[in-house]
Amino acid sequence: MSTATETVKYTPPSSIHVPVEQFPVPRVTKKNVIEVVSQEQVKRANVDGRTELFSRKNPDRIQPGAVLLVETLNSKAKESTSTFMGVVIAIRRKGLETSFILRNIVMKVGVEQRFALYSPMLKSIKVLQPAGAKDTKFRRAKLFYLRDQPGKAFQSLQSLWKLEQAEKVAAKKN
Amino acid sequence: MIGLKGTMSVIDNSGAIIAECIKVMSGGRYARLGKRHTCDEVVCVVKRARPINPSLIGTQAATLKVKKGDVRHAVVVRTKKEVGRPDGRYVRFDDNACVLLNQKKEPLGTRVLGVVAAELRQKKWMKLVSLAPRVV
């Protein structure tokens, strides 16, 4: 058939919004299709460089013991956000389902929140204090022992919060 | 996940300190904070209460305070069992806590002392949420 090799150019009417191809076709070097698909999913969900924060090899990655400030959208429609600050006590790396737990002591009660890293409701992650700073070095990957023996792990959070609020106010002024 | 015999701390100023669940009103085995925004009510026994000031006995203020052994309704406001939020978050508290209620499902005390879970943000419990100093 002579028309098989010709590509027909079709220009849609201006009322139709044609999405632009964002991602190139993946180079399949692995044999496991599921691995390729999940890596592709992570690439697409990685809007603001979250993957780099939690990758295994990055020297500036978030390690257990770091203090993070996470902003989450309350709903997709509204701009309102809620923030949670805490110490990272666990990181679970499972591709698109990567999650981390932040622990904080709110009004004398310990509160833990597990955040799904690639959730579209997660607006931003800010590192307030990297792990290993100020003599708080943790030699474990999972810091669940902090539930019973917090030591000095949560003492600096109040001051970090105040610093962060001050920065926010200063940023708003400028 | 609070079931029969489960103890919770009471975080209002009704006078109770620890309450033990004797019935979960929703009919299930456990009372939870619940996905999709349901906070379970519970019938509980006051196991430990603050001593009522002897100068107050016989006054109206004393009638509002609960004593040890009182059976009251309560709503669960914090659980140690993690509760899932629609955006993929899971929230867990370090203890179980409740707020005592009267027959009209209104809070018995006038103040809430401590954090409560945001699952309480329903029409039913708006008064509680407004009393709470911190909602997570």
XYZ file of C-alpha atoms in Angstrom:
310
model
C 0.000 0.000 0.000
C 1.500 3.296 -1.025
C 0.017 5.352 1.878
C 1.594 3.198 4.589
C 4.940 5.085 4.600
C 3.489 8.603 4.262
C 2.675 10.488 7.476
C -0.460 12.592 7.128
C -0.125 16.016 8.729
C -3.257 16.887 10.657
C -3.715 20.335 12.177
C -6.513 20.309 14.759
C -8.799 23.331 15.071
C -7.672 26.008 17.561
C -10.483 25.162 19.990
C -8.910 21.781 20.714
C -6.028 21.854 23.174
C -3.508 19.208 22.191
C -1.198 18.218 25.069
C 2.473 18.519 24.314
C 4.511 15.375 24.708
C 6.390 15.978 27.956
C 8.430 12.858 28.306
C 10.567 11.021 25.775
C 9.941 7.379 25.074
C 11.993 5.498 27.695
C 15.102 3.645 26.637
C 14.362 0.156 27.790
C 17.639 -1.371 28.983
C 16.050 -3.497 31.699
C 14.164 -6.640 30.945
C 11.596 -6.130 33.732
C 8.761 -4.047 32.281
C 7.349 -3.275 35.698
C 10.653 -1.723 36.790
C 10.666 0.457 33.701
C 7.086 1.532 34.307
C 7.676 2.377 37.969
C 10.831 4.365 37.157
C 8.863 6.258 34.534
C 6.133 6.959 37.125
C 8.726 8.356 39.534
C 10.172 10.591 36.802
C 6.743 11.978 36.038
C 5.870 12.546 39.698
C 9.214 14.217 40.385
C 7.973 17.757 39.779
C 10.291 19.757 42.011
C 13.307 17.570 42.566
C 11.948 15.489 45.444
C 13.638 12.357 44.221
C 17.060 13.911 44.679
C 16.289 14.684 48.323
C 15.594 11.042 49.049
C 17.875 9.221 46.655
C 20.460 6.877 48.121
C 23.579 8.356 46.551
C 23.058 12.105 46.754
C 25.532 13.586 49.308
C 22.933 16.215 50.257
C 20.139 13.721 50.754
C 17.812 13.777 53.730
C 18.999 11.305 56.334
C 17.156 10.035 59.403
C 17.529 12.637 62.126
C 17.094 15.643 59.857
C 14.494 18.241 60.750
C 12.042 18.921 57.936
C 9.210 21.345 57.394
C 6.532 19.913 55.123
C 3.768 21.956 53.558
C 0.667 20.130 52.378
C -2.260 21.517 50.429
C -5.557 21.184 52.220
C -7.452 20.760 49.008
C -6.629 20.901 45.336
C -9.014 23.784 44.752
C -7.845 26.138 47.500
C -4.434 27.642 48.120
C -4.512 27.029 51.864
C -1.742 24.851 53.279
C -0.974 23.194 56.558
C 2.588 22.770 57.758
C 4.171 20.118 59.895
C 7.692 20.180 61.238
C 9.467 17.198 62.660
C 12.434 14.899 62.862
C 12.703 12.249 60.156
C 12.594 8.909 61.936
C 12.056 6.609 58.983
C 12.410 6.663 55.216
C 10.758 3.931 53.198
C 12.007 3.763 49.631
C 9.565 2.029 47.346
C 9.674 3.923 44.062
C 6.484 5.877 43.668
C 5.309 4.850 47.135
C 8.338 6.313 48.878
C 7.304 7.754 52.215
C 8.906 9.209 55.309
C 7.781 9.689 58.893
C 8.201 12.929 60.764
C 7.942 12.991 64.516
C 7.344 16.014 66.683
C 6.150 16.712 70.189
C 3.071 18.932 70.068
C 1.770 20.150 73.426
C 3.549 17.339 75.277
C 2.059 14.663 73.019
C 4.175 12.956 70.417
C 2.697 13.186 66.934
C 3.972 11.235 63.951
C 2.974 11.824 60.367
C 3.827 9.602 57.465
C 4.002 11.560 54.205
C 3.842 10.022 50.764
C 6.692 11.728 48.914
C 5.040 11.869 45.503
C 1.607 12.883 46.670
C 0.312 15.829 44.620
C -0.953 17.367 47.865
C 2.583 17.670 49.199
C 3.544 21.189 48.263
C 7.105 21.502 49.521
C 9.738 19.977 51.749
C 12.247 22.236 53.454
C 15.232 20.988 55.385
C 15.520 23.062 58.560
C 18.457 21.140 59.976
C 20.356 18.380 58.211
C 21.121 15.188 60.079
C 24.364 15.085 61.962
C 24.344 18.723 62.966
C 24.916 19.764 66.586
C 26.013 16.435 68.071
C 22.752 14.735 67.112
C 24.233 11.972 65.059
C 22.012 8.966 64.569
C 23.586 5.663 63.718
C 20.388 3.938 62.655
C 18.220 4.024 59.576
C 15.026 3.857 61.574
C 14.844 5.924 64.737
C 11.810 4.317 66.338
C 13.706 4.135 69.625
C 13.174 7.906 69.908
C 9.590 7.179 70.927
C 10.841 5.849 74.258
C 14.219 7.570 74.588
C 13.957 10.959 72.953
C 17.030 12.379 74.653
C 17.741 15.802 73.216
C 16.408 15.016 69.754
C 13.333 17.237 69.966
C 14.718 20.074 72.046
C 15.903 22.246 69.180
C 12.633 22.060 67.241
C 11.031 24.999 69.037
C 13.909 27.343 68.215
C 14.045 26.118 64.611
C 10.324 26.831 64.260
C 10.804 30.369 65.574
C 13.694 30.916 63.168
C 11.547 29.709 60.308
C 8.666 32.012 61.271
C 11.042 34.960 61.478
C 12.411 34.157 58.025
C 8.882 33.975 56.651
C 7.993 37.376 58.067
C 11.220 38.862 56.691
C 10.524 37.337 53.276
C 7.020 38.779 53.263
C 8.329 42.256 54.046
C 10.694 42.177 51.055
C -8.402 1.614 67.999
C -10.087 1.598 71.357
C -12.173 -1.378 72.296
C -13.684 -2.821 75.428
C -11.389 -2.190 78.407
C -9.300 0.251 76.416
C -8.074 3.172 78.481
C -7.870 6.734 77.291
C -6.754 9.914 78.933
C -9.433 12.571 79.228
C -8.262 15.913 77.934
C -10.961 18.301 79.031
C -11.548 20.051 82.336
C -14.462 17.882 83.419
C -12.351 16.448 86.236
C -11.741 12.988 84.850
C -8.199 11.886 84.160
C -8.493 8.349 82.788
C -11.546 6.721 81.253
C -12.050 3.098 80.294
C -14.199 2.192 77.306
C -17.107 -0.115 77.983
C -19.013 0.203 74.729
C -18.278 1.444 71.239
C -21.398 3.262 70.059
C -20.816 2.745 66.355
C -21.391 -0.960 66.804
C -17.913 -2.011 65.701
C -15.317 -3.743 67.780
C -13.039 -0.722 68.031
C -13.503 2.997 68.146
C -11.287 4.842 65.740
C -10.696 8.275 64.374
C -11.656 6.901 61.023
C -10.957 7.596 57.415
C -13.549 9.589 55.562
C -14.084 11.670 58.688
C -15.964 9.679 61.289
C -15.016 10.049 64.925
C -16.390 7.289 67.054
C -18.333 7.856 70.220
C -17.796 5.616 73.149
C -19.408 4.913 76.509
C -16.775 4.947 79.214
C -16.252 4.646 82.929
C -14.180 7.243 84.730
C -11.329 5.310 86.305
C -9.453 8.196 87.821
C -10.693 11.687 88.500
C -9.372 14.802 90.056
C -10.580 15.250 93.646
C -13.420 17.731 93.827
C -12.459 20.745 95.915
C -14.301 20.278 99.255
C -15.275 23.955 99.337
C -17.147 23.470 96.089
C -19.324 20.537 97.201
C -23.005 21.355 96.832
C -22.502 24.157 94.341
C -23.335 24.191 90.681
C -19.675 24.011 89.724
C -19.352 20.689 91.547
C -22.262 19.097 89.670
C -20.383 19.585 86.419
C -17.332 17.679 87.661
C -17.228 13.924 87.262
C -16.266 11.455 89.948
C -14.545 8.106 89.771
C -16.998 5.460 88.629
C -19.209 7.775 86.573
C -20.439 6.382 83.284
C -20.333 8.923 80.486
C -20.287 9.192 76.754
C -17.087 10.364 75.155
C -15.662 11.029 71.722
C -12.239 9.766 70.756
C -9.921 12.601 69.771
C -6.488 10.948 69.555
C -5.449 7.381 68.868
C -2.182 5.576 68.930
C -3.306 3.648 65.872
C -2.480 5.630 62.774
C -5.350 7.097 60.805
C -5.103 7.684 57.074
C -5.854 11.016 55.492
C -7.185 11.286 51.940
C -3.919 12.747 50.627
C -1.896 9.704 51.633
C -0.739 10.938 55.026
C -0.949 8.807 58.143
C -1.155 10.476 61.542
C -0.351 8.786 64.813
C -0.382 10.132 68.325
C 1.532 8.804 71.308
C -1.558 8.111 73.376
C -5.313 7.595 73.243
C -7.427 10.495 74.369
C -11.073 11.411 74.570
C -13.365 14.243 75.543
C -16.387 13.525 77.737
C -19.848 14.362 76.438
C -23.237 14.954 77.966
C -26.522 13.428 76.792
C -26.860 16.045 74.059
C -23.463 15.128 72.526
C -21.958 18.386 73.689
C -18.629 18.503 75.517
C -19.033 18.280 79.305
C -16.049 20.434 80.129
C -15.510 23.970 79.014
C -11.941 23.617 77.833
C -9.918 21.113 75.868
C -6.341 20.706 76.987
C -4.141 19.275 74.290
C -3.876 18.375 70.644
C -6.793 16.824 68.815
C -6.900 15.126 65.463
C -8.214 17.003 62.452
C -10.645 14.138 61.837
C -12.868 15.985 64.299
C -13.576 18.715 61.779
C -17.141 17.650 61.138
C -20.380 19.491 61.687
C -21.020 17.361 64.748
C -17.826 18.285 66.588
C -17.220 21.856 65.496
C -17.614 23.095 69.068
C -14.866 20.731 70.192
C -12.553 21.825 67.401
C -13.086 25.466 68.292
C -12.196 24.699 71.919
C -9.078 22.757 71.017
C -5.802 24.664 71.348
C -4.162 22.714 68.538
C -5.541 20.580 65.749
C -3.176 18.351 63.803
